[in-house]
mmCIF file of N, CA and C in Angstrom:
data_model
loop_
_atom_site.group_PDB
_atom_site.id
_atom_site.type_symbol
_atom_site.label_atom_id
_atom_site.label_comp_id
_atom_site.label_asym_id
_atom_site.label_seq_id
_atom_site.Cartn_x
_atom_site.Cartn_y
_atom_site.Cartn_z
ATOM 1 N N UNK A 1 -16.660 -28.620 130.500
ATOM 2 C CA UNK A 1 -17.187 -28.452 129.163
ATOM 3 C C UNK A 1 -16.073 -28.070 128.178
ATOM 4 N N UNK A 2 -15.215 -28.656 128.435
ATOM 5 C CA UNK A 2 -13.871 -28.603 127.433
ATOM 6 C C UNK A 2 -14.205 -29.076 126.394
ATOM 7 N N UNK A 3 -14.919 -28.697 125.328
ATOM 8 C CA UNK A 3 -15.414 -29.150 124.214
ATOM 9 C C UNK A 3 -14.195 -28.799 122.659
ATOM 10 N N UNK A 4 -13.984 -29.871 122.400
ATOM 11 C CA UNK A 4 -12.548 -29.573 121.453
ATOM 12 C C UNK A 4 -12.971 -30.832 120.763
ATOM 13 N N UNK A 5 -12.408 -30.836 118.626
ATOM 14 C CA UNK A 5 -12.521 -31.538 117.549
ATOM 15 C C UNK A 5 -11.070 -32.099 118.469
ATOM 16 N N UNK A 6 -10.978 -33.551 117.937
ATOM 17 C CA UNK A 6 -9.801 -34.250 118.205
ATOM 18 C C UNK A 6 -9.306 -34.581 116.839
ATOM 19 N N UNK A 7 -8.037 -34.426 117.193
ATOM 20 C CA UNK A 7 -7.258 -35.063 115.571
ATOM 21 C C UNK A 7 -8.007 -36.088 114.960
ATOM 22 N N UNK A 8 -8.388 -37.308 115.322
ATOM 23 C CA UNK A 8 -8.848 -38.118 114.757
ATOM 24 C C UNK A 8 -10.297 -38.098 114.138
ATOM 25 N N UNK A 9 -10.780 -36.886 114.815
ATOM 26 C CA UNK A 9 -12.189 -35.965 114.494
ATOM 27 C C UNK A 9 -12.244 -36.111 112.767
ATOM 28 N N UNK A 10 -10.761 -35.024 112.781
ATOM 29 C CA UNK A 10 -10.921 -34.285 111.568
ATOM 30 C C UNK A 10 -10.323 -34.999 110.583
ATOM 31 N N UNK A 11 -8.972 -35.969 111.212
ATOM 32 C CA UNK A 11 -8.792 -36.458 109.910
ATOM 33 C C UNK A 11 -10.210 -37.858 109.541
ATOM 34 N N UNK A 12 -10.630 -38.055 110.006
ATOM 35 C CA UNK A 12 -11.883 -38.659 109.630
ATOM 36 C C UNK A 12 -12.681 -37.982 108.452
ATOM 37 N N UNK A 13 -13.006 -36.701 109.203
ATOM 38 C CA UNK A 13 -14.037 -35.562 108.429
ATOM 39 C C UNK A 13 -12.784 -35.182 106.709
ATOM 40 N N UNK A 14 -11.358 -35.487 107.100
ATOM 41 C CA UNK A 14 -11.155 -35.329 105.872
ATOM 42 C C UNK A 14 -11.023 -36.247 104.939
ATOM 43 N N UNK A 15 -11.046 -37.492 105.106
ATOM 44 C CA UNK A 15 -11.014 -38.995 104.732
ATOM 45 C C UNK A 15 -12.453 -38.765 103.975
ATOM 46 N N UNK A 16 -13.032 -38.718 104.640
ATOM 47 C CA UNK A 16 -14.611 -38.689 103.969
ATOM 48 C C UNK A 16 -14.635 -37.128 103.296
ATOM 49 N N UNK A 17 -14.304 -36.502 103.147
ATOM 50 C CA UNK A 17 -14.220 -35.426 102.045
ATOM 51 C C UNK A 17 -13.886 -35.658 100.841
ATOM 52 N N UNK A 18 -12.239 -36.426 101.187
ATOM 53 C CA UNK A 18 -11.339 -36.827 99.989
ATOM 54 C C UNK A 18 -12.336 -37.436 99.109
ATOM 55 N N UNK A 19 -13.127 -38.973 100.285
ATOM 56 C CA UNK A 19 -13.394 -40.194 99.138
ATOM 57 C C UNK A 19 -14.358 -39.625 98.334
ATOM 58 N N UNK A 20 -15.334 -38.226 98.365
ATOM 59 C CA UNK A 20 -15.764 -37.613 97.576
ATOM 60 C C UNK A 20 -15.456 -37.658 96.294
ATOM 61 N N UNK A 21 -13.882 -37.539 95.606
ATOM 62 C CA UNK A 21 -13.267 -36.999 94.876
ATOM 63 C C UNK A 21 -12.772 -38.229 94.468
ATOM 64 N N UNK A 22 -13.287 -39.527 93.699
ATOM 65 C CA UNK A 22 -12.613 -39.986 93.381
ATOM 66 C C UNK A 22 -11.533 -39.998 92.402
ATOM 67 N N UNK A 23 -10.333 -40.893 92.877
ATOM 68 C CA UNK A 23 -9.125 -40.300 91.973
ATOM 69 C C UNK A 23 -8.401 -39.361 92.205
ATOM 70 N N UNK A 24 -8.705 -38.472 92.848
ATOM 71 C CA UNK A 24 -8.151 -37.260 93.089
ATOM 72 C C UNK A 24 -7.712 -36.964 94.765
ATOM 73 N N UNK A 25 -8.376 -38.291 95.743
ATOM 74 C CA UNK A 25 -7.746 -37.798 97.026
ATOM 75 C C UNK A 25 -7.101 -37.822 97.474
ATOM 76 N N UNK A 26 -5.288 -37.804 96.648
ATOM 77 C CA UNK A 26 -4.397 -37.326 97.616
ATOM 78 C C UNK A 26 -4.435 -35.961 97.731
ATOM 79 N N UNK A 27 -4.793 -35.096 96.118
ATOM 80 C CA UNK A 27 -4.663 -33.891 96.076
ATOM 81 C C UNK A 27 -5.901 -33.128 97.124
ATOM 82 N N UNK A 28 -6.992 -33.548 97.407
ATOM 83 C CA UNK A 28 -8.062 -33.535 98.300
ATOM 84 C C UNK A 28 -7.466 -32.832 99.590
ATOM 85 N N UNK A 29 -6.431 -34.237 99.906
ATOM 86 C CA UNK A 29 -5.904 -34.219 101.325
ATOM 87 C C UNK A 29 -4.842 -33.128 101.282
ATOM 88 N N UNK A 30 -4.087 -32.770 100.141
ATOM 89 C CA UNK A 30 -3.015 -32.161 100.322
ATOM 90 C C UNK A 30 -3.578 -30.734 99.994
ATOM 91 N N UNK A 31 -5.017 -30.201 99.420
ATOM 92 C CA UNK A 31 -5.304 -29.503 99.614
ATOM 93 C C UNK A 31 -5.577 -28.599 100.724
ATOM 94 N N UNK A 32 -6.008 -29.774 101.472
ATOM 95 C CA UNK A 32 -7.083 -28.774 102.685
ATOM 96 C C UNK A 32 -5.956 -28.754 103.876
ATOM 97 N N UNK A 33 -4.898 -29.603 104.030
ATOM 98 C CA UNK A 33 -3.532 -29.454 104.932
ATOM 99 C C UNK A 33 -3.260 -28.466 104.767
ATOM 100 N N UNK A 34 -2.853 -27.781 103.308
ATOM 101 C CA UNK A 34 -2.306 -26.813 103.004
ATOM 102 C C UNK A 34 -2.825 -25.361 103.297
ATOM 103 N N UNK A 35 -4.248 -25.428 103.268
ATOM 104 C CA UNK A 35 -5.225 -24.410 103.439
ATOM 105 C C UNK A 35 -5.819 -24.128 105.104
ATOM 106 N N UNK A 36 -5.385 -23.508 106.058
ATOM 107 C CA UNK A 36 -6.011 -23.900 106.843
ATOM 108 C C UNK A 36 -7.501 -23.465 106.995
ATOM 109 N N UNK A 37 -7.811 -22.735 106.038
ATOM 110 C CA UNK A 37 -9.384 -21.786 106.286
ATOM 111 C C UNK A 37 -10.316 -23.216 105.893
ATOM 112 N N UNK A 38 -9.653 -23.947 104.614
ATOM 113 C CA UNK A 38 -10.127 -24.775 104.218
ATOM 114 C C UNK A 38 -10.476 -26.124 105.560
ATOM 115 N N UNK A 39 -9.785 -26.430 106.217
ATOM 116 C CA UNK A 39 -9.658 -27.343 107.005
ATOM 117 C C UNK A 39 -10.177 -26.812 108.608
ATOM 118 N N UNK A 40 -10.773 -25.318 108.133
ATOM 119 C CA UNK A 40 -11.954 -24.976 109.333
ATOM 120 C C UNK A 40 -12.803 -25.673 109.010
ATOM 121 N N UNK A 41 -13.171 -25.515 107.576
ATOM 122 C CA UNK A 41 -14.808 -25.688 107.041
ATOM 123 C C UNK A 41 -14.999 -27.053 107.461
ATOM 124 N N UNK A 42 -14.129 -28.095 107.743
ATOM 125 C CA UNK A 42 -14.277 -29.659 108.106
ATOM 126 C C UNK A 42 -14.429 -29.323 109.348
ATOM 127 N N UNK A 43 -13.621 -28.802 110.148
ATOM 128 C CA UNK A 43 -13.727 -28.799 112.045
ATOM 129 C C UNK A 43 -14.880 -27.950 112.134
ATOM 130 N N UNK A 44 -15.544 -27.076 112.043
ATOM 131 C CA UNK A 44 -16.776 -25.849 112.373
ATOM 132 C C UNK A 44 -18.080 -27.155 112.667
ATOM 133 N N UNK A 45 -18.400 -28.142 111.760
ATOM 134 C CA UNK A 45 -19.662 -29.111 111.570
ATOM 135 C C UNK A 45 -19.210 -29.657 113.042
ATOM 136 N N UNK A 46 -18.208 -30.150 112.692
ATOM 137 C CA UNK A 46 -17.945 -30.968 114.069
ATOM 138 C C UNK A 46 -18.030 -30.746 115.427
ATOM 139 N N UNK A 47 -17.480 -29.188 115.017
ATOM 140 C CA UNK A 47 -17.199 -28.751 116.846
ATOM 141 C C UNK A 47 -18.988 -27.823 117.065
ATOM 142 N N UNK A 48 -19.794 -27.659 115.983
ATOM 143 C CA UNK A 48 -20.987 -27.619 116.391
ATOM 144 C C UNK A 48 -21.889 -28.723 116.554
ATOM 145 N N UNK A 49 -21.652 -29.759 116.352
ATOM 146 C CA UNK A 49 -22.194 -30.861 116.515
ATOM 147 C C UNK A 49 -22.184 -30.906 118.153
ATOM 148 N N UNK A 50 -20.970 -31.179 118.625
ATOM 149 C CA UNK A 50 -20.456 -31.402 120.028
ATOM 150 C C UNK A 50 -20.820 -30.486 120.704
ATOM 151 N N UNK A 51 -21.355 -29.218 120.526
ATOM 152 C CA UNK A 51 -21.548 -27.966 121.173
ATOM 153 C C UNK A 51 -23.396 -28.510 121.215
ATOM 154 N N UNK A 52 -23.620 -28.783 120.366
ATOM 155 C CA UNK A 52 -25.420 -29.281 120.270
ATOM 156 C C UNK A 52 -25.673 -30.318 121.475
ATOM 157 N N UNK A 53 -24.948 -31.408 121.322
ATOM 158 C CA UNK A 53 -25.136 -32.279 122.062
ATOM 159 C C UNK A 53 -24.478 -31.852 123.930
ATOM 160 N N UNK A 54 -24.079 -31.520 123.690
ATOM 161 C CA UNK A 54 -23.373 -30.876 125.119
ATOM 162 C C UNK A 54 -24.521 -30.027 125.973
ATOM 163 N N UNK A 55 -25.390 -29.302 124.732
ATOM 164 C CA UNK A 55 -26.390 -28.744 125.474
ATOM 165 C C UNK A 55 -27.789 -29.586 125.278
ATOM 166 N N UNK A 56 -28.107 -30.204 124.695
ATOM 167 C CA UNK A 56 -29.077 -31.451 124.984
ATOM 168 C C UNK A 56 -28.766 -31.965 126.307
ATOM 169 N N UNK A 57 -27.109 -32.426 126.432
ATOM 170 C CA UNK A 57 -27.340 -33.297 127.539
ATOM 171 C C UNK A 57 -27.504 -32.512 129.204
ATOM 172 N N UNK A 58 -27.704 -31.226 128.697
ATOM 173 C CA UNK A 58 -28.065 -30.360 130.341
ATOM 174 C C UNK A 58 -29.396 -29.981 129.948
ATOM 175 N N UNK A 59 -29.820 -29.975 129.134
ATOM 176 C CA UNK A 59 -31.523 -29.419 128.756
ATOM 177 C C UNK A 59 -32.065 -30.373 129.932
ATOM 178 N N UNK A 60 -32.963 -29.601 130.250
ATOM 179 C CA UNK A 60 -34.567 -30.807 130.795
ATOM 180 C C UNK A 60 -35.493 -29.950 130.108
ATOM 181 N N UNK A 61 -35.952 -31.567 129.672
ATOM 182 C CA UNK A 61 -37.191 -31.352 128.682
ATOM 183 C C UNK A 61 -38.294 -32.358 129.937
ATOM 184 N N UNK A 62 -39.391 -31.250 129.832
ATOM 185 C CA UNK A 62 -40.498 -31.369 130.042
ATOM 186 C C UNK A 62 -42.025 -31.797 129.415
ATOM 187 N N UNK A 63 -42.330 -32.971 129.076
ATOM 188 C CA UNK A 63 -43.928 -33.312 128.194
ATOM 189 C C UNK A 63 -44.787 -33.114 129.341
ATOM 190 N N UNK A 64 -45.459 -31.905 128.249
ATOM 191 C CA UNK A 64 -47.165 -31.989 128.888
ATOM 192 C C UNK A 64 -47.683 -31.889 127.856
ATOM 193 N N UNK A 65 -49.286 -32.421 128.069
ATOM 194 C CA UNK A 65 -50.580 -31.620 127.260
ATOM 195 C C UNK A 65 -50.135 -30.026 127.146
ATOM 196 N N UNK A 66 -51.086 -30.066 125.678
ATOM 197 C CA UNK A 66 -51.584 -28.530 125.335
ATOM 198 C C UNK A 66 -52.379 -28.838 124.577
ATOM 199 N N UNK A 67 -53.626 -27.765 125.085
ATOM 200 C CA UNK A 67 -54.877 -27.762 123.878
ATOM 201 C C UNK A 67 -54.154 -26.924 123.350
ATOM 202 N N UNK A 68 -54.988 -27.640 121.893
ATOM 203 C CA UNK A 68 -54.887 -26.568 120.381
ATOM 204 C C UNK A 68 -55.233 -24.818 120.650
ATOM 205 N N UNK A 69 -55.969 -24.669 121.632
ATOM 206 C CA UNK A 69 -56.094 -23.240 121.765
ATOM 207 C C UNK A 69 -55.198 -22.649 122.593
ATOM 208 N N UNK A 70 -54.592 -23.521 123.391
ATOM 209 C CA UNK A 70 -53.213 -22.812 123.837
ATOM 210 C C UNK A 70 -52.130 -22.452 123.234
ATOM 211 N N UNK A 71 -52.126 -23.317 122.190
ATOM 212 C CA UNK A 71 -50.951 -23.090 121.006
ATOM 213 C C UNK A 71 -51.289 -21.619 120.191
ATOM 214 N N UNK A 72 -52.191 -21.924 119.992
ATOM 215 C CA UNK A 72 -52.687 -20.545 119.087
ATOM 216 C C UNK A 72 -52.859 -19.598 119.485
ATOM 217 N N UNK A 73 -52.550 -19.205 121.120
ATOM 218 C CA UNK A 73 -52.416 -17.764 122.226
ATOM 219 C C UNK A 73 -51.031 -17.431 122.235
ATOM 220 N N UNK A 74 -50.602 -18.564 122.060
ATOM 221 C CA UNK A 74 -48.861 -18.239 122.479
ATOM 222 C C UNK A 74 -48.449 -17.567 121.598
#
């Protein structure tokens, strides 16, 4: 469960930040290089994304019935 953003993760996540800003994304890019707190806020989505799915894929999910009055005991 070596769960890690890969370079190509983030510069993705910052590509699509920049094109936000049109006109302005070199300074975009040369912002958030420069900043590293800034260039958490891009990796944090990501590396919880991968942390979500990592535990989906060990969940077992179980469907059953439930009456409506079981719901409303719980």
């Amino acid at each position: 469960n070596n769960i890690q953003v890969t370079p190509d993760e983030l510069s993705g996540a910052l590509r699509q930040e920049a094109m936000r800003y049109r006109g302005q994304e070199q300074q975009v890019i040369d912002f958030f290089r420069k900043n590293p707190e800034a260039m958490e806020n891009l990796r944090a989505p990501i590396f919880e994304e991968k942390v979500v799915d990592f535990i989906l894929e060990l969940a077992k999910v179980a469907e059953r019935q439930v009456a409506p009055t079981e719901l409303s005991e719980a």
